[in-house]
């Protein structure tokens, strides 16, 4: 028995490989392949390969594993999943059902009470409200919410939790569902999206993906219903709200979608006008409206227009703008912060009633509670996680719905009081400090970082020790795990509220940030309680990051990144890539104010025009340090910055790429990266960027 | 002229930089990503090579890739394993390699594709220092070739015969590796280590698996092999042939398994020896160059050298696919310049990143770790280290530029006293966590090598075995058959390691140290000071000697740091044990 193909087929294989490699896949290739393959294809291969991913139905509920002892079964935390524990409620064992009614809470980090948990959380607030003396429906709340839970996990959990014999379920979710949408897109869809983009532009893609999302949400609700309501377990679904007013889009979300030349030029002009408007709100409103009209894919126009409307107290219009801004990111392909898109909300509102699912629509609840305000930092710690005030308001309405379902009589939420539970002041201080970190690492502006740092020290003076340790390890070159100050934070357990305080505070390998804006905000906040750290941090930064004769690689994450935002579908590359017109960097100059010599290798791929320059600005961005010719190919340039322009300590350097029009590129593949490259053209790339102290002033 | 060589997309992705024919830098991608045997395009290693050489991407004249994607695709299509699923043809990505070089490395210039085995051959011959040599490459499979025979003559290198897939000594070895319950693509060296415990009782059975043919040819009896048609390396006939079921991964090893390993090793050596005689007949020279994964079988290498027709053997120290990057770059250099890249023998493989004393000091200053600072006092560093080793301590040794290739050679090493009979078990228990039967290797001062080992030439790369003839008892580095895999250490290539061996010799009369790779089981060898500290803290290694600093576990309370470092996600592996890696 010869278990090998005939040698004669090698010629055919070579011919077929030649065709494929040349991109010449014609009808003639299929017979060649058939000759090579015969009937060999066995679908059992793929089934075997897939079998590993099909999780066997087991008896776990989240991290809690079923154990049977002395004939009694109970659920206790699975030690093998300890690394996940911080994402779930800090409960070792799920209690056996008591005489009380049992309510299970499922949901995402917003349902965890992110940044307050385990000291205070959504489940506790809800349970406390339901157990008020006047409440007609006393209940225990089993907290099964998990930070970062996906739609798939949520559905599995909904099915598994019935083993706990709940009398009702509350599901507080919808923020984490866009990865599920992305998972439904296959190669054909990617081609379809590109084709739609060519024909109908951004609105066409929005329609396509919105329709897909509607189907997905409907399927999800139907599955939840099948797992719960069909089995006689009533469900209250809480639709999350978003921090519309104070959460800003980041540089990834503001990537420049391809537009025809004139439109893009006009959009950029309108953007400049909006940025120059200052206090002239009419000028701002006009420019922002033009931005939105020209490019509805970019959140910036909506944000500015929303700001214009909010300033003019036109709250409904402002809300529409901020919601549109929030929703643009569904279509960018970047890592987006969790959010509940309008399409999700609308589909839940449309479909849940027919499935017997009761809805608490937080956007409506908040709008009703604060008619003269757009949801903002008073209700949110970041994009979607609620403050204590937000949690209490949301749970009052949820409790009203629960009691209404349980008693069969509608209950007015106004008649329900928030509980007397409050996290203590230090817990709130840690929550706001965690919020400052989380906001910073997600690319939010300095003002919001300062707000949370100030709130933090305002709540508790004790937070200063944690802050001092944080600014120490953040300013060091060593990976956070190795820093003594980090060890001390962990030993003291001060930051456990922040996803357990361990993995949330560290960084991916080789991607540590210097956290300049955040550290500066902390230093300023400490200053308000008479702790002066500015000089100490300056010295530490110079010692750890100061530019010396040996040079500093400015492409290292310390200097080239301020947050962890990135495009999802871009494979790792040996250079930095920009889809906006600016590339910001930091570097640390020594006290001696020496002249620094820079060397940069960069290109503007697919674009090259005479009289167009890549411009480099320092600090206030007012003075152009140097202008480099635009070039489609890699070129290395050298320039110097003299001591008179430098600040001792952190300097900010901004590279501005020129915009020049290019036709919508042809896509040679079907990958998401190819799609991204077509829709969001690259404005500039940097392969190397070094700075060192210059010994003589001639480069 | 600056040429970058790359290997990727199988396992052991690597990158090197050849500047005017001089090998300036080389490193495996796994060392940076910490993904064992990472097969992805070596983005990090590429960046390292540029930075190390003070170059930018604009300075690179050519990138040479160690394989021909079209030929490889032809072989994959011929094997038929993808079947004829609808739409298959449009899903294949034959230009993936070129795309990755353009899109992920950003390279705009000339890309050359060098055949896999020619890359292996070039990686050996052009760095051997031989003016002329016969060249033998042996591995699992490249494009079509699995074994090649070639001739190197000054600036010329030609392969004149090859054995084609599926006939493969590498796949034979991997198949038996799989049958013995070890992972394909990383368990082969365990089989080699197991062999001395066995007897060649099954050699005849192994011979039934392979027929040696005329010239350089041999042929696998494919009825025993499953890798062409199933997810298992072997068919049911193989266990039938041996009369025993395959060993499961976690099952205990017994004498039968050792006998199978020995039988395999014997047959491999027989065939290799026969083919080297054939090669010698074709290429009349006293020099032999070898490369390819099978060339890492140091036992077979020693056998060939002792019993074969060649007087001198050069094995490229990164003989696996990682080293293909060097060969590809060398061939590109030859094609572009008309001359070989190097005339001198490769003296060392300290081609990876190094870290300055200042950098290490800055790191230590950030930690809670207590350490002894020996800056500007190297003697103190060496004497203290030697004393600790003599006291039975196990040392993590991190010095200078990292090695390229699978062996730790005194830059990223774990060192211990070879005279200590408990040391093998101790190191296994504290850090390596590997099978107890596998031996550790000795490093010895070059000038003392002949006194202690039956070795008449330098062995700087730990790539051949020889008998231990020392008057000293060296149980920790002597294998059950009295052999050892020796590294001779030379002052001009690793002065500090040489100094340590001298210091240990002065202190104990033993100029030898046990030298094993500085890594935790399942992880790549450490690359950075942080990797070294992590390995030290999370294992039970007694001391870490890192550049000019000594950290002693006894002087530190490392529990919290250990907890933190263990909390990081477990190491990933890019090794695919699936037979499809070969297809």
Coordinates of C-alpha atoms in Angstrom, one line a residue, chain B residues 8-469:
Chain B
X8 CA 9.3 32.6 9.1
X9 CA 5.8 31.0 8.8
X10 CA 6.8 27.5 9.9
X11 CA 8.5 27.7 13.3
X12 CA 11.5 29.4 14.7
X13 CA 11.1 32.6 12.8
X14 CA 14.3 34.6 12.8
X15 CA 16.1 37.6 11.3
X16 CA 19.7 38.4 10.6
X17 CA 21.6 41.3 9.1
X18 CA 24.6 40.8 6.9
X19 CA 26.6 44.0 6.4
X20 CA 29.1 43.8 3.6
X21 CA 29.2 40.1 4.2
X22 CA 29.7 40.3 7.9
X23 CA 27.1 38.9 10.1
X24 CA 26.2 41.8 12.4
X25 CA 23.1 40.6 14.1
X26 CA 20.7 37.7 14.3
X27 CA 17.9 36.7 16.6
X28 CA 14.9 34.5 16.8
X29 CA 11.5 36.2 17.0
X30 CA 10.5 34.1 20.0
X31 CA 13.0 35.8 22.2
X32 CA 11.2 39.1 21.8
X33 CA 7.6 38.0 21.7
X34 CA 8.1 35.3 24.3
X35 CA 6.1 32.9 22.2
X36 CA 8.0 29.7 22.0
X37 CA 9.1 28.9 18.4
X38 CA 7.1 31.9 17.2
X39 CA 6.5 31.4 13.5
X40 CA 5.3 34.8 12.6
X41 CA 7.1 37.3 10.4
X42 CA 10.0 38.5 12.7
X43 CA 9.0 42.1 13.2
X44 CA 10.8 42.5 16.5
X45 CA 13.9 40.7 15.4
X46 CA 14.0 42.8 12.3
X47 CA 13.8 46.0 14.3
X48 CA 16.5 44.7 16.6
X49 CA 18.8 43.9 13.7
X50 CA 18.4 47.4 12.2
X51 CA 18.9 49.1 15.5
X52 CA 21.9 46.9 16.5
X53 CA 23.6 47.8 13.2
X54 CA 22.8 51.5 13.3
X55 CA 20.8 51.2 10.1
X56 CA 17.3 52.2 9.0
X57 CA 15.0 50.4 6.6
X58 CA 16.1 52.8 3.9
X59 CA 19.6 51.4 4.2
X60 CA 18.6 47.8 3.4
X61 CA 19.5 46.7 -0.1
X62 CA 17.8 43.3 -0.1
X63 CA 15.7 41.0 2.0
X64 CA 16.3 37.3 1.4
X65 CA 13.6 34.8 2.5
X66 CA 14.7 31.3 3.3
X67 CA 12.2 29.5 1.2
X68 CA 10.5 29.5 -2.2
X69 CA 6.8 30.0 -1.6
X70 CA 5.7 28.8 -5.1
X71 CA 7.7 25.6 -4.9
X72 CA 6.3 25.0 -1.4
X73 CA 2.8 25.6 -2.6
X74 CA 3.3 23.0 -5.4
X75 CA 4.4 20.4 -2.9
X76 CA 1.4 21.3 -0.6
X77 CA -0.9 20.9 -3.6
X78 CA 0.7 17.7 -4.6
X79 CA 0.2 16.2 -1.2
X80 CA -3.5 16.8 -1.8
X81 CA -4.2 17.3 1.9
X82 CA -6.4 20.4 1.3
X83 CA -8.6 18.4 -1.0
X84 CA -10.7 20.2 -3.6
X85 CA -13.0 22.2 -1.4
X86 CA -15.0 24.8 -3.3
X87 CA -13.3 28.1 -3.3
X88 CA -10.0 26.7 -2.1
X89 CA -8.0 28.3 -4.9
X90 CA -9.1 31.8 -4.1
X91 CA -8.3 31.3 -0.4
X92 CA -4.7 30.2 -0.9
X93 CA -2.2 33.0 -0.2
X94 CA 0.9 32.2 -2.1
X95 CA 2.1 35.8 -1.9
X96 CA 1.6 36.0 1.8
X97 CA 5.4 36.1 2.4
X98 CA 6.0 38.9 0.0
X99 CA 3.0 40.8 1.4
X100 CA 4.2 40.4 4.9
X101 CA 7.6 41.7 3.9
X102 CA 6.1 44.7 2.3
X103 CA 3.2 45.4 4.7
X104 CA 4.6 44.3 8.0
X105 CA 8.3 45.1 7.6
X106 CA 7.6 47.9 5.2
X107 CA 10.4 47.0 2.9
X108 CA 10.4 48.6 -0.5
X109 CA 13.4 47.0 -2.1
X110 CA 14.5 43.8 -3.7
X111 CA 13.2 40.6 -2.2
X112 CA 14.9 37.3 -3.0
X113 CA 13.5 33.9 -2.3
X114 CA 16.2 31.3 -1.7
X115 CA 15.3 27.6 -1.7
X116 CA 15.0 26.2 1.8
X117 CA 17.8 23.6 1.7
X118 CA 20.0 25.9 -0.3
X119 CA 19.5 28.4 2.6
X120 CA 20.5 25.7 5.1
X121 CA 23.5 24.7 2.9
X122 CA 24.7 28.3 2.6
X123 CA 24.2 28.9 6.3
X124 CA 26.8 26.2 6.9
X125 CA 29.3 26.4 4.1
X126 CA 29.7 30.1 3.9
X127 CA 30.3 30.4 7.7
X128 CA 32.5 27.3 8.0
X129 CA 35.7 28.9 7.0
X130 CA 36.3 26.1 4.5
X131 CA 37.5 26.9 1.1
X132 CA 35.8 23.8 -0.1
X133 CA 33.5 21.3 1.5
X134 CA 30.8 18.7 0.9
X135 CA 27.5 19.9 2.2
X136 CA 24.7 17.8 3.7
X137 CA 21.4 19.2 4.8
X138 CA 18.8 17.1 6.5
X139 CA 15.4 18.2 8.0
X140 CA 11.7 17.4 7.9
X141 CA 10.9 19.2 4.7
X142 CA 11.5 22.5 2.9
X143 CA 9.8 23.0 -0.4
X144 CA 10.2 19.5 -1.9
X145 CA 13.6 18.6 -0.6
X146 CA 14.1 16.8 2.7
X147 CA 17.8 16.0 2.3
X148 CA 20.3 17.5 -0.1
X149 CA 23.8 16.9 -1.2
X150 CA 26.0 19.7 -2.3
X151 CA 29.4 21.0 -2.9
X152 CA 30.9 24.3 -1.8
X153 CA 33.9 25.6 -3.6
X154 CA 35.1 29.1 -2.6
X155 CA 32.4 31.4 -4.0
X156 CA 30.3 28.6 -5.4
X157 CA 27.7 26.5 -3.7
X158 CA 25.7 23.9 -5.6
X159 CA 23.2 21.3 -4.6
X160 CA 23.6 18.3 -7.0
X161 CA 21.1 15.9 -5.5
X162 CA 18.1 15.9 -3.3
X163 CA 15.7 13.5 -1.6
X164 CA 12.1 14.7 -2.0
X165 CA 9.1 14.7 0.3
X166 CA 7.6 12.6 1.7
X167 CA 10.8 10.6 2.0
X168 CA 12.4 12.3 4.9
X169 CA 14.8 11.4 7.7
X170 CA 13.4 14.3 9.7
X171 CA 9.9 13.1 9.3
X172 CA 11.0 9.5 10.2
X173 CA 12.5 10.9 13.4
X174 CA 9.4 13.0 14.1
X175 CA 7.1 10.1 13.5
X176 CA 8.8 8.0 16.1
X177 CA 9.0 11.0 18.4
X178 CA 5.2 11.2 18.1
X179 CA 4.8 7.4 18.7
X180 CA 6.9 7.8 21.9
X181 CA 4.5 10.4 23.2
X182 CA 6.6 13.5 22.6
X183 CA 5.5 16.6 20.7
X184 CA 6.4 16.7 17.0
X185 CA 8.7 19.6 16.3
X186 CA 10.0 20.0 19.8
X187 CA 10.3 16.5 21.3
X188 CA 12.9 15.1 18.9
X189 CA 15.9 16.1 21.1
X190 CA 14.2 14.3 24.0
X191 CA 14.3 11.1 21.9
X192 CA 18.0 11.6 21.3
X193 CA 18.5 12.0 25.1
X194 CA 16.5 8.9 25.8
X195 CA 18.4 6.7 23.4
X196 CA 21.5 6.0 25.5
X197 CA 19.2 4.3 28.1
X198 CA 18.1 1.7 25.5
X199 CA 19.3 -1.1 23.4
X200 CA 18.8 -1.2 19.6
X201 CA 16.5 -4.1 19.9
X202 CA 14.1 -2.7 17.4
X203 CA 16.6 -1.5 14.8
X204 CA 15.3 -4.1 12.3
X205 CA 11.8 -2.8 12.8
X206 CA 12.9 0.7 12.2
X207 CA 14.8 -0.4 9.1
X208 CA 11.4 -1.7 7.8
X209 CA 10.2 1.9 7.8
X210 CA 12.8 3.1 5.4
X211 CA 14.6 1.7 2.4
X212 CA 18.0 2.9 1.6
X213 CA 18.3 3.4 -2.1
X214 CA 21.1 4.1 -4.6
X215 CA 23.2 7.3 -4.5
X216 CA 21.8 9.7 -1.9
X217 CA 18.3 8.4 -2.0
X218 CA 16.1 6.6 0.5
X219 CA 12.4 6.0 0.6
X220 CA 10.0 5.9 3.5
X221 CA 7.6 2.9 3.5
X222 CA 4.5 5.1 3.6
X223 CA 2.1 2.4 4.7
X224 CA 3.5 3.1 8.2
X225 CA 3.2 6.9 8.0
X226 CA 0.1 8.9 8.3
X227 CA 1.3 12.4 7.8
X228 CA 0.1 12.5 4.2
X229 CA -3.4 11.5 4.9
X230 CA -4.4 11.9 8.4
X231 CA -3.9 14.0 11.5
X232 CA -1.6 11.3 13.0
X233 CA 2.0 11.0 12.0
X234 CA 1.7 7.2 11.8
X235 CA -0.8 4.6 10.7
X236 CA -2.0 1.7 12.7
X237 CA 0.7 -0.4 11.1
X238 CA 3.4 1.3 13.1
X239 CA 2.2 0.2 16.6
X240 CA 1.5 -3.2 15.1
X241 CA 5.1 -3.4 13.8
X242 CA 6.5 -2.6 17.3
X243 CA 3.9 -4.7 19.0
X244 CA 2.9 -2.0 21.5
X245 CA 0.5 0.9 21.6
X246 CA 1.8 4.4 21.2
X247 CA 2.8 6.1 24.5
X248 CA 0.4 8.7 25.7
X249 CA 2.0 12.1 26.5
X250 CA 1.8 11.8 30.3
X251 CA 2.4 8.1 30.5
X252 CA 5.6 6.8 32.2
X253 CA 8.5 6.0 30.1
X254 CA 9.8 2.4 30.3
X255 CA 12.6 0.3 28.8
X256 CA 10.7 -0.3 25.6
X257 CA 10.5 3.4 24.9
X258 CA 14.2 3.7 25.5
X259 CA 14.9 0.8 23.2
X260 CA 12.8 2.3 20.4
X261 CA 14.7 5.6 20.8
X262 CA 18.0 3.8 20.7
X263 CA 17.0 1.8 17.7
X264 CA 15.9 4.9 15.9
X265 CA 19.2 6.7 16.7
X266 CA 21.2 3.7 15.5
X267 CA 19.3 3.6 12.2
X268 CA 19.6 7.3 11.7
X269 CA 23.3 7.2 12.3
X270 CA 23.7 4.2 9.9
X271 CA 21.9 6.0 7.1
X272 CA 23.6 9.3 7.7
X273 CA 27.0 7.6 7.8
X274 CA 26.3 5.7 4.6
X275 CA 25.1 8.9 2.9
X276 CA 28.2 10.8 4.0
X277 CA 30.3 8.1 2.4
X278 CA 28.3 8.6 -0.8
X279 CA 28.7 12.3 -0.5
X280 CA 32.4 11.9 0.0
X281 CA 32.6 9.9 -3.1
X282 CA 31.0 12.7 -5.0
X283 CA 32.9 15.5 -3.4
X284 CA 36.4 14.6 -2.7
X285 CA 37.3 16.8 0.3
X286 CA 38.0 16.3 3.9
X287 CA 35.5 18.9 5.0
X288 CA 31.9 18.4 5.7
X289 CA 29.3 21.1 6.4
X290 CA 25.9 20.2 7.8
X291 CA 22.7 22.0 8.5
X292 CA 19.0 21.4 8.9
X293 CA 17.1 20.3 12.0
X294 CA 18.6 16.8 11.9
X295 CA 22.1 18.4 12.1
X296 CA 21.2 19.3 15.7
X297 CA 21.4 15.6 16.5
X298 CA 24.8 16.0 18.2
X299 CA 25.1 12.3 18.8
X300 CA 24.8 11.6 15.2
X301 CA 27.2 14.4 14.3
X302 CA 29.9 12.9 16.6
X303 CA 29.3 9.5 15.1
X304 CA 29.7 10.8 11.6
X305 CA 32.9 12.6 12.5
X306 CA 34.4 9.7 14.2
X307 CA 33.5 7.0 11.8
X308 CA 32.9 8.8 8.5
X309 CA 35.2 9.8 5.7
X310 CA 35.4 13.5 6.5
X311 CA 38.1 14.8 8.8
X312 CA 36.5 18.1 9.7
X313 CA 32.9 18.8 10.3
X314 CA 31.2 22.2 10.6
X315 CA 27.7 22.3 11.9
X316 CA 26.0 25.7 11.7
X317 CA 25.0 26.3 15.3
X318 CA 21.5 27.5 14.4
X319 CA 21.1 24.5 12.2
X320 CA 17.3 24.6 12.5
X321 CA 15.1 26.8 10.4
X322 CA 16.1 29.9 12.3
X323 CA 19.6 29.5 10.8
X324 CA 18.0 29.4 7.4
X325 CA 17.8 33.2 7.7
X326 CA 21.6 33.4 7.7
X327 CA 21.9 31.1 4.7
X328 CA 19.3 33.1 2.7
X329 CA 21.1 36.3 3.4
X330 CA 24.4 34.7 2.4
X331 CA 23.0 33.4 -0.9
X332 CA 21.6 36.9 -1.6
X333 CA 25.0 38.3 -0.9
X334 CA 26.6 35.9 -3.3
X335 CA 24.1 36.6 -6.0
X336 CA 24.4 40.4 -5.7
X337 CA 28.2 40.6 -5.2
X338 CA 29.5 37.5 -6.9
X339 CA 31.5 36.5 -3.9
X340 CA 30.8 34.6 -0.7
X341 CA 30.0 36.7 2.4
X342 CA 32.5 35.3 4.8
X343 CA 35.8 33.5 4.4
X344 CA 36.5 33.0 8.0
X345 CA 34.8 30.5 10.2
X346 CA 31.9 31.7 12.4
X347 CA 33.6 32.3 15.7
X348 CA 30.6 32.8 17.9
X349 CA 26.9 33.3 17.9
X350 CA 26.7 36.2 20.3
X351 CA 24.6 38.1 17.8
X352 CA 21.6 39.1 19.8
X353 CA 20.7 42.0 22.0
X354 CA 22.9 43.2 24.9
X355 CA 22.1 45.6 27.7
X356 CA 24.4 48.1 29.2
X357 CA 25.4 48.0 32.8
X358 CA 23.7 51.3 33.2
X359 CA 20.4 49.9 31.9
X360 CA 20.6 46.9 34.2
X361 CA 21.5 49.1 37.1
X362 CA 18.5 51.4 36.4
X363 CA 16.2 48.4 36.3
X364 CA 17.5 47.0 39.6
X365 CA 17.2 50.4 41.2
X366 CA 13.5 50.3 40.3
X367 CA 12.9 47.0 42.0
X368 CA 12.8 45.9 45.6
X369 CA 15.7 43.5 45.0
X370 CA 18.9 43.6 47.0
X371 CA 22.0 43.1 45.0
X372 CA 25.8 43.2 45.1
X373 CA 27.3 45.9 42.8
X374 CA 30.5 44.7 41.3
X375 CA 30.9 47.5 38.8
X376 CA 34.6 48.1 38.1
X377 CA 35.5 45.0 40.0
X378 CA 35.2 42.1 37.7
X379 CA 37.4 39.9 39.7
X380 CA 35.1 40.2 42.7
X381 CA 32.1 39.3 40.4
X382 CA 33.9 36.2 39.1
X383 CA 35.3 35.1 42.4
X384 CA 32.0 35.5 44.2
X385 CA 30.1 33.7 41.4
X386 CA 32.7 30.9 41.3
X387 CA 32.4 30.5 45.1
X388 CA 28.7 30.3 45.0
X389 CA 28.8 27.7 42.3
X390 CA 31.3 25.7 44.4
X391 CA 28.9 25.9 47.3
X392 CA 26.4 24.1 45.2
X393 CA 24.4 27.1 44.1
X394 CA 22.7 27.3 40.8
X395 CA 23.4 30.5 38.9
X396 CA 21.5 32.4 36.3
X397 CA 24.1 33.9 34.1
X398 CA 23.2 36.9 31.9
X399 CA 26.1 38.6 30.2
X400 CA 26.6 40.5 26.9
X401 CA 24.9 39.7 23.6
X402 CA 22.4 36.9 23.5
X403 CA 23.2 33.7 21.6
X404 CA 21.6 33.0 18.2
X405 CA 20.4 29.4 17.9
X406 CA 19.0 26.9 20.3
X407 CA 22.0 26.6 22.6
X408 CA 22.9 28.7 25.5
X409 CA 26.6 29.3 25.3
X410 CA 27.5 31.4 28.3
X411 CA 25.5 34.6 27.5
X412 CA 22.0 33.4 28.8
X413 CA 22.9 30.3 30.7
X414 CA 22.1 28.5 33.9
X415 CA 25.4 27.3 35.5
X416 CA 26.2 24.9 38.2
X417 CA 28.9 22.6 39.6
X418 CA 29.2 19.5 37.3
X419 CA 30.8 17.5 40.1
X420 CA 27.7 17.5 42.2
X421 CA 25.8 14.2 41.9
X422 CA 22.5 15.8 42.9
X423 CA 22.8 18.7 40.6
X424 CA 20.9 17.3 37.6
X425 CA 17.9 16.5 39.8
X426 CA 18.2 19.8 41.6
X427 CA 18.2 21.9 38.4
X428 CA 15.3 19.9 37.0
X429 CA 13.3 20.4 40.2
X430 CA 14.1 24.1 40.6
X431 CA 13.8 25.4 37.0
X432 CA 14.0 23.1 34.0
X433 CA 11.2 20.8 35.0
X434 CA 12.3 18.4 32.3
X435 CA 12.5 14.7 32.0
X436 CA 15.1 13.3 34.3
X437 CA 16.8 11.2 31.7
X438 CA 18.0 14.2 29.7
X439 CA 21.6 15.1 30.3
X440 CA 23.1 18.6 30.9
X441 CA 26.1 19.8 29.0
X442 CA 29.5 20.9 30.1
X443 CA 31.3 24.1 29.3
X444 CA 35.1 24.0 29.6
X445 CA 38.1 26.2 29.1
X446 CA 39.3 25.4 25.6
X447 CA 42.9 24.8 26.8
X448 CA 41.6 22.1 29.2
X449 CA 39.2 20.3 26.9
X450 CA 41.6 17.5 26.0
X451 CA 42.3 16.6 29.6
X452 CA 38.7 15.9 30.3
X453 CA 37.0 14.9 27.1
X454 CA 37.9 12.8 24.1
X455 CA 38.0 15.8 21.9
X456 CA 40.8 16.9 19.5
X457 CA 39.2 20.0 18.2
X458 CA 37.3 23.0 19.3
X459 CA 33.6 22.6 20.0
X460 CA 32.3 26.2 20.7
X461 CA 28.7 25.5 19.7
X462 CA 27.9 22.4 21.7
X463 CA 26.9 20.4 18.6
X464 CA 28.7 17.1 19.0
X465 CA 29.1 14.5 21.7
X466 CA 32.3 12.9 22.9
X467 CA 33.3 10.6 25.7
X468 CA 34.2 12.0 29.1
X469 CA 37.8 11.0 30.0

